[in-house]
């Protein structure tokens, strides 16, 4: 149950922004899993997914800087996204979603489009919850900041123990001497929501000047789902009924994809016990999880370590991100799951089988994928 509006004070805002850190981070493994699954990683599809992923990293950093600006300490090392989880994203956002780590496919793209969807493209059932979209969650934070503008400005002026990470990296930091700290925080929220789902009101293109009408995350995933570039339809507003008409531009050819088995709730444990090469595969999976954990620890140090270490710590995080890609694409996904285990999936995962079947072509050779387990938690 969401906190009543009248109780959303500065403490609530700080907590909501930490939830925003977790929310933005929770999208990244999903997009990474799809991006890693491309056999050749120089297709337009790869670049589209990567562009969204990079912006999600920026959004997490903006949220982290906001937490720090309000006197909090952003928690990166404790992030623990759960897939498929109990539904939705952190903060009870889009609770109808049950997201899975999976290869690039129509099923995953449809899930990504729902994840990034603007509210005007949802049906009545989806809109019925408190936070049907990421934008709805941020609108609640935006309203609380406006309601508590005086307390927010005092908190920024007072400062806190955490660092502002970014500076010259292309996203805002928040200094206690900013002439309009409340306005700058609101602008940070505008960046996040507009890049994600667009400005609303029947639009999926960004309107902020710096973005030069680039497609929202929703539009970019829709381009991949429909296999065509976005092309505005003259005299027609985009809606649930007309959406297909807006993706009729240049063809985007679907790349060759490694047929990764969508990660079951147990992280492949039941399958690994049946795989004669299980110990070797487990070592590869754990190596990826170690790199993922080290990445989160390095990010945590960037915000919460000595100020002079934030830059090298950020560099260490980027190094681990590259390790994650290499370990996934060249190690984990080269391990085929034995056909005997695939034939037993319905018995091994009776509650998940239909979803595994939807995200994976079980009639073809099937491979392992990364699990994104944070060992620090």
Short mmCIF file of C-alpha atoms in Angstrom, two decimals:
data_model
loop_
_atom_site.label_atom_id
_atom_site.label_comp_id
_atom_site.label_asym_id
_atom_site.label_seq_id
_atom_site.Cartn_x
_atom_site.Cartn_y
_atom_site.Cartn_z
CA UNK A 1 0.00 0.00 0.00
CA UNK A 2 1.58 3.32 -1.04
CA UNK A 3 2.36 5.86 1.67
CA UNK A 4 -0.41 8.48 1.91
CA UNK A 5 0.48 11.69 0.08
CA UNK A 6 0.42 13.80 3.24
CA UNK A 7 3.08 11.57 4.85
CA UNK A 8 5.53 11.78 1.94
CA UNK A 9 8.11 13.96 3.68
CA UNK A 10 11.84 14.41 3.09
CA UNK A 11 12.54 10.99 4.61
CA UNK A 12 10.03 9.39 2.22
CA UNK A 13 11.62 11.22 -0.73
CA UNK A 14 15.08 9.99 0.21
CA UNK A 15 13.80 6.42 0.53
CA UNK A 16 11.88 6.66 -2.73
CA UNK A 17 15.01 7.80 -4.54
CA UNK A 18 16.93 4.82 -3.14
CA UNK A 19 14.10 2.67 -4.50
CA UNK A 20 14.64 4.49 -7.81
CA UNK A 21 18.28 3.35 -7.74
CA UNK A 22 17.07 -0.23 -7.35
CA UNK A 23 14.35 0.25 -9.97
CA UNK A 24 16.73 1.58 -12.61
CA UNK A 25 19.28 -1.10 -11.83
CA UNK A 26 16.67 -3.87 -12.10
CA UNK A 27 16.24 -3.13 -15.82
CA UNK A 28 19.94 -3.54 -16.62
CA UNK A 29 20.36 -7.32 -16.23
CA UNK A 30 17.26 -7.81 -18.39
CA UNK A 31 18.66 -5.69 -21.21
CA UNK A 32 22.16 -7.14 -20.78
CA UNK A 33 20.84 -10.70 -21.09
CA UNK A 34 19.08 -9.84 -24.35
CA UNK A 35 22.07 -7.90 -25.69
CA UNK A 36 24.59 -10.61 -24.81
CA UNK A 37 22.50 -13.19 -26.67
CA UNK A 38 23.30 -11.65 -30.07
CA UNK A 39 25.75 -13.93 -31.86
CA UNK A 40 27.40 -10.97 -33.63
CA UNK A 41 27.41 -7.81 -31.58
CA UNK A 42 27.58 -5.10 -34.22
CA UNK A 43 24.04 -5.19 -35.57
CA UNK A 44 21.63 -2.24 -35.25
CA UNK A 45 19.73 -4.39 -32.73
CA UNK A 46 22.78 -4.56 -30.49
CA UNK A 47 23.35 -0.82 -30.73
CA UNK A 48 19.71 -0.05 -29.93
CA UNK A 49 19.71 -2.23 -26.81
CA UNK A 50 23.11 -0.89 -25.77
CA UNK A 51 21.90 2.71 -26.12
CA UNK A 52 19.00 2.01 -23.77
CA UNK A 53 21.25 0.16 -21.34
CA UNK A 54 23.73 3.05 -21.18
CA UNK A 55 20.92 5.48 -20.44
CA UNK A 56 19.59 3.22 -17.67
CA UNK A 57 23.05 3.39 -16.11
CA UNK A 58 22.83 7.17 -16.30
CA UNK A 59 19.38 7.11 -14.70
CA UNK A 60 20.65 5.00 -11.81
CA UNK A 61 23.53 7.44 -11.36
CA UNK A 62 21.16 10.43 -11.34
CA UNK A 63 19.01 8.74 -8.69
CA UNK A 64 22.16 7.94 -6.68
CA UNK A 65 23.27 11.56 -6.87
CA UNK A 66 19.83 12.69 -5.70
CA UNK A 67 20.00 10.40 -2.67
CA UNK A 68 23.45 11.80 -1.89
CA UNK A 69 22.27 15.39 -2.40
CA UNK A 70 19.55 14.89 0.21
CA UNK A 71 22.01 13.62 2.81
CA UNK A 72 21.65 9.89 2.15
CA UNK A 73 24.16 7.23 1.17
CA UNK A 74 23.15 5.42 -2.03
CA UNK A 75 23.24 1.65 -1.54
CA UNK A 76 24.70 -0.04 -4.62
CA UNK A 77 26.29 -3.09 -2.99
CA UNK A 78 22.94 -4.21 -1.57
CA UNK A 79 21.09 -4.24 -4.89
CA UNK A 80 19.48 -7.62 -5.40
CA UNK A 81 17.16 -7.76 -8.39
CA UNK A 82 15.02 -10.88 -8.46
CA UNK A 83 13.98 -12.66 -11.65
CA UNK A 84 11.31 -13.73 -12.23
CA UNK A 85 10.42 -12.45 -8.75
CA UNK A 86 6.89 -11.94 -7.53
CA UNK A 87 5.92 -9.48 -10.24
CA UNK A 88 6.83 -5.97 -11.27
CA UNK A 89 9.76 -3.73 -10.47
CA UNK A 90 11.07 -2.30 -7.17
CA UNK A 91 8.64 0.17 -5.63
CA UNK A 92 5.64 -1.96 -6.72
CA UNK A 93 5.92 -0.51 -10.22
CA UNK A 94 4.06 -2.34 -13.03
CA UNK A 95 3.02 -5.27 -10.79
CA UNK A 96 1.44 -7.13 -13.72
CA UNK A 97 4.94 -7.82 -15.10
CA UNK A 98 6.86 -11.02 -14.35
CA UNK A 99 10.20 -10.39 -15.98
CA UNK A 100 12.78 -13.01 -16.94
CA UNK A 101 16.43 -12.99 -17.90
CA UNK A 102 16.18 -14.22 -21.47
CA UNK A 103 17.52 -13.96 -25.00
CA UNK A 104 16.36 -11.33 -27.48
CA UNK A 105 12.97 -12.44 -28.83
CA UNK A 106 9.49 -11.12 -29.49
CA UNK A 107 8.54 -12.24 -25.98
CA UNK A 108 11.38 -10.32 -24.32
CA UNK A 109 10.80 -7.24 -26.47
CA UNK A 110 7.11 -7.20 -25.57
CA UNK A 111 8.10 -7.39 -21.90
CA UNK A 112 10.56 -4.51 -22.37
CA UNK A 113 7.90 -2.43 -24.12
CA UNK A 114 5.53 -2.98 -21.19
CA UNK A 115 8.31 -2.11 -18.76
CA UNK A 116 9.04 1.21 -20.53
CA UNK A 117 5.46 1.98 -21.61
CA UNK A 118 3.86 5.40 -21.13
CA UNK A 119 0.60 5.19 -19.24
CA UNK A 120 -1.54 6.28 -22.21
CA UNK A 121 -0.60 3.06 -24.04
CA UNK A 122 -1.77 0.78 -21.21
CA UNK A 123 -5.14 -0.90 -20.87
CA UNK A 124 -7.57 -0.17 -18.04
CA UNK A 125 -6.49 -3.20 -16.00
CA UNK A 126 -2.83 -2.22 -16.17
CA UNK A 127 -3.60 1.38 -15.20
CA UNK A 128 -5.58 0.34 -12.12
CA UNK A 129 -2.60 -0.03 -9.74
CA UNK A 130 -0.86 2.76 -7.80
CA UNK A 131 2.25 2.82 -10.02
CA UNK A 132 1.36 1.31 -13.40
CA UNK A 133 4.51 2.75 -15.00
CA UNK A 134 7.98 3.90 -14.04
CA UNK A 135 6.83 7.41 -14.92
CA UNK A 136 3.94 7.18 -12.45
CA UNK A 137 6.40 6.33 -9.68
CA UNK A 138 8.59 9.31 -10.57
CA UNK A 139 5.53 11.56 -10.75
CA UNK A 140 4.86 10.70 -7.10
CA UNK A 141 8.45 11.60 -6.22
CA UNK A 142 8.18 14.82 -8.24
CA UNK A 143 4.99 15.83 -6.43
CA UNK A 144 6.55 15.10 -3.03
CA UNK A 145 9.60 17.23 -3.85
CA UNK A 146 7.33 20.13 -4.80
CA UNK A 147 5.24 19.71 -1.63
CA UNK A 148 8.38 19.71 0.52
CA UNK A 149 10.41 22.24 -1.47
CA UNK A 150 11.67 24.08 1.61
CA UNK A 151 12.81 20.92 3.39
CA UNK A 152 14.38 19.61 0.16
CA UNK A 153 16.39 22.80 -0.32
CA UNK A 154 17.56 22.75 3.30
CA UNK A 155 18.67 19.12 2.95
CA UNK A 156 20.66 19.91 -0.20
CA UNK A 157 22.27 22.97 1.44
CA UNK A 158 23.26 20.86 4.46
CA UNK A 159 24.88 18.17 2.29
CA UNK A 160 25.79 14.67 3.37
CA UNK A 161 28.53 12.04 3.53
CA UNK A 162 28.16 10.57 0.03
CA UNK A 163 29.83 11.75 -3.18
CA UNK A 164 28.34 13.28 -6.29
CA UNK A 165 29.47 10.96 -9.10
CA UNK A 166 29.55 12.12 -12.69
CA UNK A 167 30.40 15.74 -13.22
CA UNK A 168 31.65 15.76 -16.81
CA UNK A 169 30.04 12.43 -17.80
CA UNK A 170 26.92 13.98 -19.30
CA UNK A 171 24.39 13.74 -16.47
CA UNK A 172 23.60 16.12 -13.60
CA UNK A 173 25.25 16.29 -10.23
CA UNK A 174 23.71 18.25 -7.37
CA UNK A 175 25.84 20.72 -5.45
CA UNK A 176 24.80 22.31 -2.15
CA UNK A 177 25.54 25.72 -3.69
CA UNK A 178 23.20 25.25 -6.68
CA UNK A 179 21.07 28.39 -7.04
CA UNK A 180 17.89 26.33 -7.56
CA UNK A 181 18.41 22.87 -6.06
CA UNK A 182 14.73 21.96 -6.19
CA UNK A 183 14.50 22.87 -9.88
CA UNK A 184 17.63 20.89 -10.64
CA UNK A 185 16.29 17.79 -8.87
CA UNK A 186 13.07 18.06 -10.85
CA UNK A 187 15.09 18.38 -14.07
CA UNK A 188 16.91 15.17 -13.16
CA UNK A 189 13.56 13.41 -12.90
CA UNK A 190 12.53 14.86 -16.27
CA UNK A 191 15.62 13.34 -17.90
CA UNK A 192 14.82 9.90 -16.51
CA UNK A 193 11.15 9.83 -17.42
CA UNK A 194 11.41 11.42 -20.85
CA UNK A 195 14.21 9.14 -22.04
CA UNK A 196 12.30 6.13 -20.74
CA UNK A 197 8.76 6.53 -21.96
CA UNK A 198 8.65 9.93 -23.64
CA UNK A 199 6.86 13.11 -22.55
CA UNK A 200 3.40 11.52 -22.52
CA UNK A 201 0.36 13.05 -24.23
CA UNK A 202 0.51 10.77 -27.26
CA UNK A 203 4.24 11.04 -27.91
CA UNK A 204 7.11 8.54 -27.83
CA UNK A 205 9.79 10.97 -29.00
CA UNK A 206 11.78 13.05 -26.51
CA UNK A 207 11.18 16.79 -26.43
CA UNK A 208 14.03 18.01 -24.21
CA UNK A 209 16.42 20.01 -26.39
CA UNK A 210 19.53 17.97 -25.58
CA UNK A 211 17.89 14.73 -26.78
CA UNK A 212 17.12 16.03 -30.29
CA UNK A 213 13.88 14.03 -30.63
CA UNK A 214 15.53 10.66 -30.09
CA UNK A 215 13.10 7.83 -29.58
CA UNK A 216 12.15 6.95 -26.03
CA UNK A 217 13.22 3.58 -24.66
CA UNK A 218 9.71 2.39 -25.41
CA UNK A 219 10.00 3.49 -29.05
CA UNK A 220 13.42 1.89 -29.49
CA UNK A 221 12.20 -1.48 -28.24
CA UNK A 222 9.09 -1.13 -30.41
CA UNK A 223 11.38 -0.62 -33.42
CA UNK A 224 13.00 -3.98 -32.71
CA UNK A 225 9.67 -5.69 -32.06
CA UNK A 226 8.13 -4.47 -35.32
CA UNK A 227 11.38 -4.70 -37.27
CA UNK A 228 11.04 -1.16 -38.60
CA UNK A 229 12.32 2.28 -37.65
CA UNK A 230 9.94 4.77 -36.04
CA UNK A 231 8.22 6.98 -38.60
CA UNK A 232 5.56 9.43 -37.45
CA UNK A 233 2.19 8.83 -39.11
CA UNK A 234 0.85 12.09 -40.53
CA UNK A 235 -2.40 13.26 -39.00
CA UNK A 236 -2.58 10.34 -36.54
CA UNK A 237 -1.86 10.27 -32.81
CA UNK A 238 -0.08 7.21 -31.51
CA UNK A 239 -2.31 5.02 -29.38
CA UNK A 240 -2.83 1.36 -28.56
CA UNK A 241 -4.85 1.04 -31.77
CA UNK A 242 -2.55 3.00 -34.10
CA UNK A 243 0.89 2.09 -32.73
CA UNK A 244 1.79 -0.30 -35.56
CA UNK A 245 1.36 2.54 -38.10
CA UNK A 246 4.25 4.43 -36.48
CA UNK A 247 6.85 1.72 -37.12
CA UNK A 248 6.96 1.51 -40.89
CA UNK A 249 10.37 3.07 -41.62
CA UNK A 250 13.61 1.40 -42.67
CA UNK A 251 13.74 -2.34 -41.99
CA UNK A 252 15.74 -3.56 -39.00
CA UNK A 253 16.81 -7.12 -39.70
CA UNK A 254 16.60 -9.51 -36.77
CA UNK A 255 20.09 -10.72 -35.85
CA UNK A 256 21.24 -14.28 -35.17
CA UNK A 257 20.59 -15.00 -31.50
CA UNK A 258 22.04 -17.67 -29.19
CA UNK A 259 19.11 -19.79 -28.00
CA UNK A 260 19.60 -19.21 -24.27
CA UNK A 261 17.23 -20.87 -21.83
CA UNK A 262 15.39 -18.16 -19.87
CA UNK A 263 16.81 -18.34 -16.36
CA UNK A 264 14.49 -20.30 -14.05
CA UNK A 265 13.87 -19.19 -10.49
CA UNK A 266 16.50 -21.57 -9.10
CA UNK A 267 19.25 -20.20 -11.35
CA UNK A 268 19.56 -23.51 -13.28
CA UNK A 269 20.28 -25.53 -10.11
CA UNK A 270 17.99 -28.43 -11.06
CA UNK A 271 19.53 -28.57 -14.54
CA UNK A 272 23.11 -28.38 -13.31
CA UNK A 273 22.58 -31.51 -11.20
CA UNK A 274 21.63 -33.40 -14.38
CA UNK A 275 24.40 -32.00 -16.57
CA UNK A 276 27.55 -34.17 -16.68
CA UNK A 277 29.50 -30.92 -17.16
CA UNK A 278 27.58 -29.25 -14.33
CA UNK A 279 30.64 -28.46 -12.16
CA UNK A 280 32.42 -26.76 -15.07
CA UNK A 281 29.34 -24.76 -16.05
CA UNK A 282 28.72 -23.77 -12.44
CA UNK A 283 32.25 -22.38 -12.28
CA UNK A 284 31.54 -20.20 -15.33
CA UNK A 285 28.23 -18.99 -13.87
CA UNK A 286 29.87 -18.17 -10.56
CA UNK A 287 32.69 -16.33 -12.34
CA UNK A 288 30.12 -14.07 -13.97
CA UNK A 289 28.33 -13.53 -10.65
CA UNK A 290 31.67 -12.59 -9.07
CA UNK A 291 32.29 -9.96 -11.77
CA UNK A 292 28.73 -8.65 -11.30
CA UNK A 293 29.25 -8.43 -7.54
CA UNK A 294 32.59 -6.66 -7.95
CA UNK A 295 30.94 -4.16 -10.30
CA UNK A 296 28.30 -3.30 -7.69
CA UNK A 297 30.91 -3.02 -4.93
CA UNK A 298 32.98 -0.67 -7.08
CA UNK A 299 29.93 1.48 -7.77
CA UNK A 300 29.17 1.58 -4.07
CA UNK A 301 32.69 2.79 -3.38
CA UNK A 302 32.29 5.51 -6.01
CA UNK A 303 29.46 7.06 -4.02
CA UNK A 304 30.38 6.10 -0.47
CA UNK A 305 34.18 5.87 -0.44
CA UNK A 306 36.71 8.71 -0.04
CA UNK A 307 35.94 11.45 -2.54
CA UNK A 308 39.28 11.06 -4.30
CA UNK A 309 38.50 7.41 -5.10
CA UNK A 310 35.18 7.86 -6.90
CA UNK A 311 36.73 8.15 -10.36
CA UNK A 312 39.06 5.11 -10.17
CA UNK A 313 36.24 3.11 -8.55
CA UNK A 314 33.96 3.98 -11.44
CA UNK A 315 36.71 2.81 -13.78
CA UNK A 316 36.93 -0.46 -11.85
CA UNK A 317 33.16 -0.91 -12.27
CA UNK A 318 33.47 -0.43 -16.04
CA UNK A 319 36.25 -3.05 -16.13
CA UNK A 320 33.94 -5.55 -14.41
CA UNK A 321 31.15 -4.72 -16.86
CA UNK A 322 33.44 -5.76 -19.69
CA UNK A 323 34.31 -8.93 -17.77
CA UNK A 324 30.60 -9.71 -17.51
CA UNK A 325 30.14 -9.43 -21.27
CA UNK A 326 33.18 -11.59 -22.04
CA UNK A 327 32.29 -14.26 -19.46
CA UNK A 328 28.71 -14.43 -20.69
CA UNK A 329 29.26 -14.37 -24.46
CA UNK A 330 32.46 -16.42 -24.72
CA UNK A 331 32.11 -18.78 -21.76
CA UNK A 332 28.63 -19.31 -20.33
CA UNK A 333 26.62 -19.20 -23.56
CA UNK A 334 28.97 -21.65 -25.28
CA UNK A 335 27.74 -24.39 -22.93
CA UNK A 336 24.84 -26.33 -24.37
CA UNK A 337 22.28 -27.75 -21.96
CA UNK A 338 21.96 -31.52 -22.46
CA UNK A 339 18.88 -32.56 -24.42
CA UNK A 340 17.98 -34.97 -21.61
CA UNK A 341 17.63 -32.01 -19.23
CA UNK A 342 15.61 -29.97 -21.74
CA UNK A 343 13.24 -32.90 -22.22
CA UNK A 344 12.66 -32.92 -18.44
CA UNK A 345 11.97 -29.18 -18.05
CA UNK A 346 8.23 -29.68 -17.55
CA UNK A 347 8.96 -32.01 -14.63
CA UNK A 348 11.81 -29.92 -13.24
CA UNK A 349 9.92 -26.62 -13.43
CA UNK A 350 6.18 -27.38 -13.56
CA UNK A 351 5.17 -23.85 -12.51
CA UNK A 352 7.62 -22.15 -14.87
CA UNK A 353 7.55 -24.41 -17.90
CA UNK A 354 5.12 -22.34 -19.97
CA UNK A 355 7.21 -19.21 -19.44
CA UNK A 356 10.45 -21.03 -20.26
CA UNK A 357 8.82 -22.36 -23.41
CA UNK A 358 7.65 -18.86 -24.36
CA UNK A 359 11.09 -17.27 -24.04
CA UNK A 360 13.13 -20.17 -25.48
CA UNK A 361 12.90 -22.33 -28.60
CA UNK A 362 12.98 -25.71 -26.90
CA UNK A 363 13.05 -27.55 -30.23
CA UNK A 364 16.55 -26.22 -30.99
CA UNK A 365 19.85 -26.63 -29.12
CA UNK A 366 19.57 -24.66 -25.87
CA UNK A 367 22.35 -22.90 -23.93
CA UNK A 368 22.94 -21.46 -20.47
CA UNK A 369 22.83 -17.70 -19.80
CA UNK A 370 24.04 -15.37 -17.01
CA UNK A 371 22.09 -15.31 -13.71
CA UNK A 372 23.11 -11.92 -12.20
CA UNK A 373 23.49 -13.04 -8.59
CA UNK A 374 24.93 -10.42 -6.22
CA UNK A 375 27.10 -12.39 -3.82
CA UNK A 376 27.51 -9.33 -1.56
CA UNK A 377 23.95 -9.81 -0.35
#
